[in-house]
GROMACS .gro file of C-alpha atoms in nm:
model
   64
    1MET     CA    1   4.012  -7.123   3.512
    2SER     CA    2   3.754  -6.962   3.733
    3SER     CA    3   3.676  -7.067   4.088
    4MET     CA    4   3.345  -7.215   3.975
    5ASP     CA    5   3.527  -7.447   3.733
    6LEU     CA    6   3.752  -7.562   4.016
    7VAL     CA    7   3.459  -7.625   4.248
    8LEU     CA    8   3.264  -7.823   3.987
    9THR     CA    9   3.570  -8.030   3.899
   10LEU     CA   10   3.624  -8.118   4.266
   11VAL     CA   11   3.256  -8.203   4.314
   12PHE     CA   12   3.266  -8.441   4.018
   13ALA     CA   13   3.593  -8.591   4.144
   14ILE     CA   14   3.459  -8.650   4.497
   15VAL     CA   15   3.162  -8.840   4.354
   16MET     CA   16   3.396  -9.058   4.146
   17LEU     CA   17   3.627  -9.154   4.436
   18LEU     CA   18   3.423  -9.464   4.519
   19PHE     CA   19   3.404  -9.586   4.160
   20MET     CA   20   3.771  -9.529   4.080
   21SER     CA   21   3.898  -9.742   4.369
   22VAL     CA   22   3.844 -10.070   4.181
   23PRO     CA   23   4.055  -9.977   3.874
   24ALA     CA   24   4.323  -9.840   4.108
   25MET     CA   25   4.335 -10.168   4.303
   26LYS     CA   26   4.358 -10.372   3.983
   27LEU     CA   27   4.633 -10.151   3.840
   28THR     CA   28   4.828 -10.165   4.167
   29SER     CA   29   4.803 -10.545   4.171
   30MET     CA   30   4.935 -10.559   3.815
   31MET     CA   31   5.219 -10.321   3.902
   32GLN     CA   32   5.303 -10.525   4.210
   33GLN     CA   33   5.324 -10.847   4.008
   34ARG     CA   34   5.519 -10.697   3.719
   35TRP     CA   35   5.773 -10.482   3.906
   36ASN     CA   36   5.778 -10.666   4.241
   37LEU     CA   37   5.687 -10.361   4.447
   38PRO     CA   38   5.714 -10.387   4.826
   39GLU     CA   39   5.395 -10.451   5.020
   40LYS     CA   40   5.417 -10.118   5.206
   41TRP     CA   41   5.369  -9.928   4.878
   42HIS     CA   42   5.041 -10.108   4.801
   43THR     CA   43   4.815  -9.880   5.007
   44VAL     CA   44   4.997  -9.563   4.905
   45SER     CA   45   4.974  -9.647   4.536
   46VAL     CA   46   4.605  -9.742   4.559
   47LEU     CA   47   4.519  -9.412   4.729
   48GLY     CA   48   4.731  -9.209   4.488
   49LEU     CA   49   4.589  -9.375   4.179
   50THR     CA   50   4.233  -9.343   4.311
   51ILE     CA   51   4.275  -8.970   4.361
   52LEU     CA   52   4.447  -8.931   4.023
   53PHE     CA   53   4.178  -9.124   3.836
   54SER     CA   54   3.901  -8.933   4.014
   55LEU     CA   55   4.054  -8.598   3.925
   56LEU     CA   56   4.098  -8.703   3.564
   57VAL     CA   57   3.735  -8.814   3.538
   58GLY     CA   58   3.623  -8.494   3.712
   59LEU     CA   59   3.818  -8.286   3.461
   60PHE     CA   60   3.671  -8.484   3.174
   61LEU     CA   61   3.315  -8.442   3.306
   62ARG     CA   62   3.363  -8.068   3.346
   63PHE     CA   63   3.552  -7.986   3.026
   64GLY     CA   64   3.499  -8.288   2.801
   0.00000   0.00000   0.00000
């Protein structure tokens, strides 16, 4: 993977951060209801899932 591939993937992922927050919030709410997660993990899981989803979409846009 060249440095240009990495830069383009991160650019695509940064753009998708805003759009991936809604699916991350919905998935975190479902996880919280199903597995009875503590409230303090809600924000951490939303941020983590948002970043993960954005990186996955960025990788798909670059290499898909």
